[in-house]
Amino acid sequence: MDDMVMFAAMGISGFGKAAKKRELDPNRFDKTKREEAVPKLEVKPLIPESGPSKPSTRASSQSDEDSDDPGPPLPPVGFFKHATDGNGGEDNENDDAGSVDEPEYDPSAPSLSAPEFPITHEATLKEHTKVISALTLDPSGARVLSGSHDYDCKLWDFGGMTTQTRSFKTWEPAGSYYVHDLKYSNDGQQFLVISGTLQAKLFDREGEEKATFVKGDMYIRDMKHTAGHVGELSSCAWHPKDKQYFITSSADSTIRIWDVENKRKQKSVIVVKSKERGARTKVTTCAYSTDGRLIGGACLDGALHMWQASSNFVRPNMTIEGAHMKGTDVGSLVFSVDGRTVLTRGGDDTVKLWDLRAFKRPLASHSGATTLYPGTNAVFSPDEKYILTGTGASAKGGRGKLILLSRESLSIVKEIDMDTTPVKVVWHSKINQIITGLANGTISVLYSPETSLNGAKLLLAKGAPKRPTVEDLSDALAAPTILTPHALPMFKDGEGLVKGMKRKREKDRMDPRKSRRPELPVTGPGRGGRVGASATQHVVQNLVRDTTRDEDPREALLKYAKMAEEDPQWTSAWTQNQPKPVFANVSEDEEEEEEG
């Protein structure tokens, strides 16, 4: 401290050039404020109440805060100094100082009984061209992962984006197939992509493919004997405790449990048996309970099944037939934190809440939630007091709504107008923001500057982008870019899961080209176009035994002359009518032609 005082006396405040601190506009969040939230119905009644009370109760202590609301604080303070004694004036000044700060927190002050939802401001991420069919956030809430019917997956980073809101990676995970589901692992280091194909794909945090899991044999009737799915995938879920396992559901009437390290065969199979003809049905969604002890699945025939994760999966432990209307896709199945309640969002325009302890009829049901897309989901709020879902537009080109339902009765607490039909909704607990995927390809992020943390607030925390100057351009041209050949992931060797060196050496050892192994002799009759050793030996031995190459052909023929005269086999018929052979007379001209 003495050194700092001495430096201050000498006029030295520090060493080096002080970095200029950028001051952010305190009203920067007003640019993203939703239009419907500007006229606050809860705050406006305070103004007419304070108007008539100002002249009537000017000297009373109850009107101190009311008298401040319509105008600046200075006139009331001066008036109270003249109307009361010194002590009373000081008390009123303190009260006024406290009341001046109240309008800054008006959104929370009048709603003491009602909850505060993060819906006052909105940021949009617009790059997809078709409906958002899959949406998720990583566990920290820093990245958004979206999938659409335009076949693309996009990664968005709140920390790396500016107000222009551009994704940092775009790719097609499965060609021209819709993306149905996306899920981050518990540690956020990898995520699953479920598309309209038969194979689930695993990607790392940066969007590089790590593994493609095997598909099954479609000609095998028993689904337990196939190594993978033989029908279109619909959804997936990670194990809440163990990041090594996840489940996938499919149209082949199965839920399969997979190990991340084994992409060639599933760990176990849950075959869902339907009461319909054929005993098969599409499993539209699946989920793990929060403790990982239960696996839930909803089917196209309207049934809702629950299996114990430690059982042999021969039959479900709990079943409800007709939980939702037959032939409609159940968009989501969510377990509560306590593991006793299940929330389902059906394609029959209903939201239902089930109690696993009394798994006969729903605890509560909400109807009239228009469903235009089969993947429309519903989620719990972070405190699980409310349920959030989207409803479709009633007419073509109309506006959709986000509805907040009370958990006790599933009655509507709040409705939020959106530009178009909301399909996917996520309410992240860490950042307290609502991310919604809309039917027009827009991702809407709803937040509140007071109650939300980071997320979309980071977009406005960087200020306006800096314009490039001449010095910046010259520095960029002067400094060459050095590219190392194999630094990019796309040029690295190896496919699938990242293996250790030992496993790679064993694999290379089995490769005849890399190990330079000589060609081994073929056992048996032969295969692959090569003759077997036994057949080759036979041919070689016959070649060695054959000595006709060393004989004189004339002597070999004359050897049979005496035998032919004594016992002619082919000319015995001529011995009677032509005992002596008669040869044709050949003229000299013919002989010359033959010789020529």
XYZ file of C-alpha atoms in Angstrom:
596
model
C 0.000 0.000 0.000
C 2.867 2.415 0.767
C 4.277 1.883 -2.723
C 0.903 2.608 -4.301
C 0.575 5.842 -2.260
C 4.062 6.897 -3.300
C 3.327 6.137 -6.978
C 0.095 8.131 -6.733
C 1.969 11.099 -5.225
C 4.495 10.937 -8.055
C 1.709 10.786 -10.621
C 2.440 7.189 -11.631
C -0.711 5.134 -11.801
C 0.753 1.972 -13.306
C 3.127 0.504 -15.836
C 2.437 0.180 -19.495
C -0.434 1.437 -21.543
C -3.736 0.918 -19.832
C -6.252 -1.033 -21.871
C -9.285 0.957 -22.770
C -12.337 -0.568 -21.127
C -15.342 -0.878 -23.359
C -18.487 0.401 -21.722
C -21.615 -1.496 -22.669
C -24.878 0.246 -23.249
C -27.107 -0.408 -20.215
C -30.138 -0.374 -22.521
C -28.707 -2.899 -24.974
C -31.285 -5.554 -24.106
C -34.130 -3.246 -25.137
C -33.322 -4.012 -28.772
C -34.359 -7.643 -28.324
C -37.379 -6.961 -26.141
C -40.509 -8.714 -27.304
C -43.261 -6.434 -28.567
C -45.966 -8.119 -26.548
C -43.956 -7.551 -23.351
C -43.590 -3.756 -23.777
C -47.086 -2.728 -22.585
C -46.931 -4.306 -19.143
C -50.413 -4.689 -17.768
C -49.142 -5.191 -14.233
C -47.159 -1.944 -14.108
C -49.567 0.482 -15.760
C -52.250 0.444 -13.050
C -49.723 1.966 -10.651
C -49.827 5.292 -12.511
C -53.565 6.066 -12.263
C -53.552 4.903 -8.660
C -50.809 7.359 -7.735
C -52.352 10.255 -9.703
C -55.450 10.938 -7.620
C -53.688 10.053 -4.353
C -51.042 12.755 -4.760
C -53.115 15.883 -3.955
C -55.293 14.199 -1.306
C -52.640 12.519 0.879
C -49.587 14.657 0.297
C -48.444 14.790 3.948
C -49.206 11.188 4.897
C -46.457 8.588 5.059
C -48.459 6.107 2.965
C -48.280 8.269 -0.145
C -44.499 8.654 -0.198
C -43.828 5.936 -2.767
C -46.961 6.695 -4.809
C -46.074 10.355 -5.135
C -42.718 9.468 -6.675
C -43.961 7.209 -9.470
C -45.551 9.781 -11.824
C -42.697 12.282 -11.752
C -39.040 12.812 -10.858
C -38.085 12.442 -7.200
C -36.899 16.029 -6.614
C -40.265 17.898 -6.329
C -41.679 15.492 -3.727
C -38.462 15.692 -1.689
C -38.553 19.491 -1.595
C -42.220 19.506 -0.761
C -41.761 17.163 2.215
C -38.921 19.341 3.526
C -41.266 22.298 3.652
C -44.261 20.378 5.001
C -42.538 18.510 7.841
C -39.702 19.029 10.262
C -36.063 18.126 9.633
C -36.216 14.639 11.016
C -39.283 13.757 9.023
C -37.688 15.164 5.909
C -34.623 12.936 6.302
C -36.795 9.857 6.758
C -38.768 10.744 3.686
C -35.610 11.270 1.716
C -34.444 7.773 2.655
C -37.800 6.340 1.674
C -37.700 8.225 -1.595
C -34.199 6.974 -2.345
C -35.423 3.419 -1.908
C -38.513 4.054 -3.986
C -36.572 5.535 -6.873
C -34.926 2.142 -7.478
C -38.242 0.312 -7.606
C -39.170 1.043 -11.257
C -36.019 -0.799 -12.422
C -37.410 -4.031 -10.948
C -41.065 -3.424 -11.747
C -41.366 -6.697 -13.731
C -40.739 -8.691 -10.548
C -42.228 -6.370 -7.938
C -45.951 -6.513 -8.821
C -45.904 -10.271 -9.565
C -45.133 -11.558 -6.103
C -47.681 -14.347 -6.353
C -47.248 -15.170 -10.056
C -44.011 -16.748 -11.335
C -41.518 -14.850 -13.425
C -40.871 -16.563 -16.762
C -37.844 -15.782 -18.980
C -39.951 -14.540 -21.895
C -39.445 -10.784 -21.910
C -36.690 -10.725 -24.559
C -36.035 -12.753 -27.678
C -33.062 -13.625 -29.891
C -33.431 -15.534 -33.161
C -31.082 -17.958 -34.921
C -32.110 -18.127 -38.567
C -30.222 -20.415 -40.941
C -32.406 -23.477 -41.480
C -34.852 -23.402 -44.371
C -37.400 -25.966 -43.139
C -39.041 -27.058 -39.903
C -36.788 -27.639 -36.875
C -37.294 -31.331 -36.127
C -34.592 -31.782 -33.437
C -33.141 -29.366 -30.881
C -30.923 -29.690 -27.825
C -28.361 -27.836 -25.696
C -25.196 -29.125 -24.110
C -25.246 -29.535 -20.305
C -23.517 -26.178 -19.733
C -25.937 -24.287 -21.971
C -23.131 -22.851 -24.105
C -23.951 -24.577 -27.394
C -27.138 -25.203 -29.362
C -27.438 -28.217 -31.653
C -30.262 -28.211 -34.186
C -31.536 -30.572 -36.880
C -34.082 -29.887 -39.566
C -36.063 -31.299 -42.455
C -33.563 -29.593 -44.769
C -31.278 -32.569 -43.858
C -28.753 -30.318 -42.063
C -27.382 -30.257 -38.535
C -25.988 -26.979 -37.202
C -23.868 -26.119 -34.178
C -24.241 -22.708 -32.558
C -21.969 -21.309 -29.848
C -23.342 -18.466 -27.730
C -19.865 -17.459 -26.634
C -18.507 -17.278 -30.175
C -21.491 -15.621 -31.861
C -22.092 -11.928 -32.344
C -25.396 -10.218 -32.979
C -25.267 -11.695 -36.503
C -25.950 -15.155 -34.966
C -24.204 -17.489 -37.382
C -23.573 -21.174 -36.749
C -19.969 -22.329 -36.734
C -20.575 -25.765 -38.308
C -23.097 -27.191 -40.759
C -23.197 -30.710 -42.156
C -25.542 -33.398 -43.470
C -25.305 -36.381 -41.103
C -27.238 -38.848 -43.264
C -27.619 -37.427 -46.752
C -31.204 -36.788 -47.807
C -32.849 -38.073 -44.607
C -34.708 -36.021 -42.005
C -33.042 -35.517 -38.647
C -35.389 -36.919 -35.992
C -33.550 -36.546 -32.687
C -30.376 -35.112 -31.149
C -29.035 -35.760 -27.661
C -25.902 -34.599 -25.827
C -24.161 -36.977 -23.444
C -24.020 -36.101 -19.749
C -20.469 -34.748 -19.988
C -21.224 -32.760 -23.146
C -18.249 -34.237 -25.035
C -20.278 -36.162 -27.623
C -23.779 -36.309 -29.032
C -26.039 -38.687 -30.921
C -27.735 -37.964 -34.228
C -30.876 -39.959 -35.047
C -32.050 -39.596 -38.643
C -34.497 -41.432 -40.868
C -31.944 -44.179 -41.549
C -31.381 -47.474 -39.736
C -28.115 -46.428 -38.074
C -27.412 -44.079 -35.178
C -24.335 -41.868 -35.480
C -22.041 -40.587 -32.747
C -20.228 -37.256 -33.071
C -17.734 -35.484 -30.863
C -18.225 -31.994 -29.440
C -16.893 -30.293 -32.573
C -19.217 -32.202 -34.901
C -16.703 -34.774 -36.188
C -18.115 -38.264 -36.699
C -16.794 -40.873 -34.265
C -18.891 -43.955 -35.011
C -21.779 -45.284 -37.069
C -23.611 -48.108 -35.355
C -24.510 -51.223 -37.295
C -27.846 -51.977 -38.924
C -29.569 -55.322 -38.604
C -30.494 -58.071 -41.062
C -33.939 -57.271 -42.409
C -34.568 -60.893 -43.445
C -34.467 -62.192 -39.884
C -37.935 -62.344 -38.398
C -36.934 -62.495 -34.719
C -35.784 -59.005 -33.744
C -33.675 -60.339 -30.873
C -31.332 -62.068 -33.298
C -30.446 -59.017 -35.380
C -27.336 -57.000 -34.551
C -29.075 -53.637 -35.054
C -32.271 -51.896 -36.144
C -34.052 -52.895 -39.331
C -36.555 -50.026 -39.297
C -36.400 -46.244 -39.374
C -35.069 -44.711 -36.154
C -37.309 -42.356 -34.184
C -35.563 -41.197 -30.971
C -32.726 -41.823 -28.524
C -31.786 -41.225 -24.880
C -28.541 -41.367 -22.893
C -28.227 -43.238 -19.631
C -28.409 -40.586 -16.869
C -25.635 -42.154 -14.777
C -23.358 -44.009 -17.185
C -22.140 -42.146 -20.268
C -21.198 -45.452 -21.946
C -24.783 -46.507 -22.703
C -27.727 -45.124 -24.647
C -30.991 -46.402 -26.095
C -32.638 -45.977 -29.483
C -36.201 -46.638 -30.611
C -37.289 -47.606 -34.077
C -40.160 -48.512 -36.362
C -39.100 -52.188 -36.134
C -40.938 -52.429 -32.779
C -37.772 -52.490 -30.663
C -35.812 -50.391 -28.192
C -32.110 -51.278 -28.283
C -29.493 -50.586 -25.619
C -26.075 -49.747 -27.054
C -22.543 -49.516 -25.730
C -20.550 -46.563 -27.069
C -17.441 -48.723 -27.455
C -19.191 -51.466 -29.457
C -20.689 -50.227 -32.697
C -21.079 -53.692 -34.257
C -23.838 -55.053 -32.031
C -26.281 -53.760 -29.448
C -25.966 -54.704 -25.780
C -29.556 -55.889 -25.395
C -32.915 -55.675 -27.157
C -36.390 -54.794 -25.897
C -39.002 -56.202 -28.275
C -42.292 -54.331 -27.957
C -45.267 -56.596 -28.593
C -48.467 -54.968 -29.722
C -51.978 -56.296 -29.367
C -52.665 -55.296 -32.943
C -52.515 -57.760 -35.799
C -48.923 -58.670 -36.535
C -47.838 -57.954 -32.941
C -45.585 -55.117 -34.119
C -45.823 -51.373 -33.768
C -43.595 -48.356 -34.207
C -41.921 -47.087 -31.025
C -42.153 -43.319 -31.478
C -40.168 -42.178 -28.432
C -38.135 -43.594 -25.559
C -36.568 -42.274 -22.358
C -34.600 -43.215 -19.248
C -35.825 -42.296 -15.781
C -33.611 -39.874 -13.854
C -32.070 -42.692 -11.785
C -31.648 -44.989 -14.809
C -33.764 -47.788 -13.335
C -36.692 -47.465 -15.736
C -36.914 -47.381 -19.531
C -40.081 -45.941 -20.999
C -41.447 -46.233 -24.515
C -44.516 -44.875 -26.290
C -45.897 -46.645 -29.355
C -47.938 -45.841 -32.424
C -50.765 -48.115 -31.253
C -51.343 -45.741 -28.307
C -49.704 -47.907 -25.637
C -47.247 -46.691 -23.000
C -44.771 -49.241 -21.597
C -42.257 -49.244 -18.722
C -39.433 -51.755 -18.216
C -37.078 -52.253 -15.308
C -33.539 -51.679 -16.610
C -32.305 -54.694 -14.616
C -34.926 -57.112 -15.988
C -34.687 -59.485 -18.949
C -37.146 -57.346 -21.003
C -39.413 -60.308 -21.822
C -42.491 -58.266 -20.974
C -42.985 -54.724 -19.670
C -43.365 -54.174 -15.936
C -46.085 -51.549 -16.453
C -48.334 -50.984 -19.439
C -51.201 -48.682 -20.342
C -53.137 -49.526 -23.482
C -54.742 -46.509 -25.132
C -52.684 -43.899 -23.300
C -53.008 -41.792 -26.444
C -55.093 -42.114 -29.572
C -54.166 -45.034 -31.811
C -52.239 -44.072 -34.937
C -50.811 -40.813 -33.563
C -47.137 -40.181 -32.824
C -46.282 -39.458 -29.201
C -43.753 -36.629 -29.528
C -42.061 -36.869 -26.137
C -41.831 -38.905 -22.953
C -40.231 -37.141 -19.967
C -39.639 -38.387 -16.414
C -39.737 -35.975 -13.491
C -36.727 -35.570 -11.192
C -38.273 -37.686 -8.433
C -38.940 -40.474 -10.957
C -42.591 -40.831 -9.997
C -44.260 -38.763 -12.681
C -44.203 -39.143 -16.469
C -45.146 -36.413 -18.938
C -46.288 -37.338 -22.450
C -47.112 -35.112 -25.409
C -49.339 -36.962 -27.852
C -50.146 -36.399 -31.479
C -53.820 -36.410 -30.514
C -53.524 -32.753 -29.308
C -53.198 -33.749 -25.644
C -50.660 -33.351 -22.849
C -50.954 -35.968 -20.089
C -49.318 -36.466 -16.704
C -49.008 -39.988 -15.275
C -48.146 -41.274 -11.811
C -46.109 -44.483 -11.827
C -47.523 -45.483 -8.450
C -51.066 -45.466 -9.865
C -50.404 -46.283 -13.500
C -54.011 -46.749 -14.581
C -55.281 -43.322 -15.578
C -53.586 -39.923 -15.991
C -53.245 -37.532 -13.073
C -54.194 -34.635 -15.315
C -54.836 -34.085 -18.997
C -54.862 -31.033 -21.225
C -56.539 -31.162 -24.639
C -56.719 -28.692 -27.480
C -52.947 -28.395 -27.987
C -52.953 -28.442 -31.787
C -50.261 -30.756 -33.169
C -49.172 -30.139 -36.755
C -45.828 -31.969 -36.613
C -45.324 -35.473 -35.162
C -42.232 -34.544 -33.133
C -43.873 -31.796 -31.059
C -42.651 -32.199 -27.476
C -43.363 -30.971 -23.951
C -40.883 -30.321 -21.117
C -40.881 -29.531 -17.414
C -39.752 -26.145 -16.131
C -36.499 -26.181 -14.102
C -38.454 -26.161 -10.810
C -40.999 -28.639 -12.304
C -43.941 -26.476 -11.268
C -44.910 -25.805 -14.871
C -45.003 -27.620 -18.209
C -44.047 -25.983 -21.489
C -45.228 -27.079 -24.931
C -46.145 -25.603 -28.292
C -49.463 -25.460 -30.124
C -49.863 -25.147 -33.857
C -51.533 -22.393 -35.827
C -55.253 -22.919 -36.350
C -55.139 -21.598 -39.933
C -52.566 -21.750 -42.695
C -50.003 -19.017 -42.239
C -51.282 -18.264 -38.726
C -49.301 -17.705 -35.556
C -48.532 -20.493 -33.135
C -48.244 -20.296 -29.366
C -46.092 -21.484 -26.526
C -48.287 -22.427 -23.571
C -47.228 -22.767 -19.944
C -49.357 -25.242 -17.983
C -49.637 -25.692 -14.247
C -48.372 -29.086 -13.148
C -51.243 -29.725 -10.725
C -54.155 -29.318 -13.125
C -52.503 -28.734 -16.535
C -54.455 -25.497 -16.835
C -53.028 -22.709 -18.965
C -51.026 -20.192 -16.926
C -49.432 -18.202 -19.727
C -49.620 -18.041 -23.511
C -46.765 -16.669 -25.623
C -47.431 -15.761 -29.256
C -44.845 -16.950 -31.782
C -44.371 -16.152 -35.459
C -45.325 -19.654 -36.518
C -45.913 -23.132 -35.087
C -43.444 -24.148 -32.322
C -42.308 -27.747 -32.746
C -39.379 -28.372 -30.379
C -38.982 -26.668 -26.992
C -36.100 -26.819 -24.496
C -36.042 -25.052 -21.120
C -32.456 -25.160 -19.905
C -32.116 -25.096 -16.135
C -28.598 -23.621 -15.892
C -29.120 -20.564 -18.098
C -32.902 -20.318 -17.464
C -33.746 -19.708 -21.111
C -36.378 -21.194 -23.417
C -35.140 -22.340 -26.820
C -37.843 -23.037 -29.387
C -37.589 -24.547 -32.872
C -40.231 -23.164 -35.211
C -41.837 -24.527 -38.356
C -40.220 -21.917 -40.615
C -36.675 -22.970 -39.652
C -36.089 -20.250 -37.053
C -34.726 -20.988 -33.571
C -36.142 -18.538 -31.028
C -34.323 -18.000 -27.725
C -36.505 -16.422 -25.026
C -34.759 -14.962 -22.003
C -34.944 -12.325 -19.301
C -32.000 -10.004 -18.509
C -32.789 -10.240 -14.796
C -33.301 -13.976 -14.292
C -31.374 -15.572 -17.176
C -27.665 -16.320 -17.126
C -25.324 -16.096 -20.142
C -26.757 -17.849 -23.207
C -28.385 -15.301 -25.499
C -27.274 -12.490 -23.180
C -23.705 -13.050 -24.401
C -24.695 -11.938 -27.908
C -25.259 -8.387 -26.660
C -22.355 -8.359 -24.195
C -19.762 -7.854 -26.919
C -20.997 -4.573 -28.315
C -20.898 -3.644 -31.979
C -18.357 -5.463 -34.152
C -15.157 -3.536 -34.755
C -14.630 -2.239 -38.286
C -11.384 -3.379 -39.887
C -8.804 -0.673 -40.379
C -5.923 -0.330 -42.835
C -3.483 -1.544 -40.176
C -5.508 -4.677 -39.567
C -5.587 -5.525 -43.253
C -1.873 -4.897 -43.667
C -1.055 -7.109 -40.673
C -3.193 -9.872 -42.079
C -1.427 -9.702 -45.435
C 2.052 -9.450 -43.929
C 1.704 -12.459 -41.618
C 1.519 -15.642 -43.718
C -0.787 -18.445 -42.690
C 1.032 -21.663 -41.831
C -0.967 -24.838 -42.397
C 0.307 -28.142 -41.074
C -0.567 -31.082 -43.357
C -2.423 -33.412 -40.981
C -3.639 -31.024 -38.282
C -7.235 -30.952 -39.497
C -9.462 -33.800 -38.275
C -10.604 -34.619 -41.808
C -7.052 -35.664 -42.778
C -6.354 -37.788 -39.732
C -6.115 -41.555 -40.121
C -8.621 -43.942 -38.641
C -12.374 -44.181 -38.738
C -15.024 -44.888 -36.131
C -14.089 -44.756 -32.478
C -10.693 -43.483 -31.477
C -8.682 -46.570 -30.482
C -5.432 -46.954 -28.647
C -2.163 -47.789 -30.325
C -2.302 -51.428 -29.262
C -5.614 -52.030 -30.957
C -4.373 -50.217 -34.050
C -1.230 -52.377 -34.204
C -3.313 -55.536 -33.906
C -5.545 -54.368 -36.712
C -2.558 -53.527 -38.931
C -1.054 -56.938 -38.152
C -4.131 -58.630 -39.573
C -3.996 -56.517 -42.722
C -1.909 -58.450 -45.300
C -0.864 -55.299 -47.141
C 0.327 -53.346 -44.108
C 2.034 -56.352 -42.512
C 3.502 -57.495 -45.901
C 2.617 -61.083 -45.160
C 3.422 -63.552 -47.959
C 0.578 -65.335 -49.651
C -0.374 -68.444 -47.726
C -1.103 -71.782 -49.462
C -4.759 -72.508 -49.995
C -6.141 -75.585 -48.274
C -8.973 -77.539 -49.830
C -10.230 -77.445 -53.425
C -9.561 -73.697 -53.700
C -11.315 -70.338 -53.292
C -11.226 -66.819 -54.623
C -10.041 -67.861 -58.090
C -7.050 -69.793 -56.739
C -6.695 -73.552 -57.195
C -6.265 -75.530 -54.003
C -3.038 -77.313 -53.101
C -4.463 -80.816 -53.674
C -5.676 -80.032 -57.195
C -2.367 -78.393 -58.094
C -0.451 -81.430 -56.884
C -2.585 -83.743 -59.004
C -1.983 -81.740 -62.154
C 1.761 -81.522 -61.540
C 2.101 -85.252 -60.894
C 0.305 -86.123 -64.136
C 2.572 -83.786 -66.040
C 5.623 -85.550 -64.639
C 4.341 -89.051 -65.448
C 3.452 -88.250 -69.066
C 6.415 -89.266 -71.290
C 4.791 -88.849 -74.719
C 6.949 -85.799 -75.396
C 10.068 -88.002 -75.630
C 8.622 -90.712 -77.997
C 8.764 -90.902 -81.809
C 5.220 -90.540 -83.140
C 5.851 -92.841 -86.159
C 7.072 -95.694 -83.966
C 4.200 -95.152 -81.576
C 1.701 -95.568 -84.443
C 3.411 -98.544 -86.083
C 3.346 -100.270 -82.763
C -0.372 -100.847 -83.308
C -0.101 -101.940 -87.012
C 0.106 -105.679 -86.345
C -2.726 -105.452 -83.781
C -4.851 -103.626 -86.353
C -4.348 -106.338 -88.951
C -5.188 -109.160 -86.597
C -8.131 -107.607 -84.840
C -9.432 -104.554 -86.701
C -12.019 -102.811 -84.538
C -12.997 -100.018 -86.911
C -12.451 -101.544 -90.398
C -13.691 -105.112 -89.879
C -16.723 -104.461 -92.138
C -14.446 -103.907 -95.134
C -12.628 -107.257 -94.860
C -15.391 -108.953 -96.883
C -16.070 -106.532 -99.747
C -12.667 -104.836 -99.922
C -9.924 -107.096 -98.602
C -7.241 -105.035 -100.294
C -7.305 -101.264 -99.811
C -7.695 -99.160 -102.954
C -6.015 -95.772 -102.827
C -6.960 -92.814 -104.979
C -4.724 -91.904 -107.907
C -3.291 -88.434 -107.353
C -2.268 -86.510 -110.477
C 0.955 -84.541 -110.754
C -0.889 -81.196 -110.864
C -2.679 -81.918 -107.596
C 0.602 -82.954 -106.000
C 2.222 -79.687 -107.107
C -0.719 -77.681 -105.690
C -0.510 -79.522 -102.404
C 3.239 -79.029 -102.213
C 2.919 -75.408 -103.246
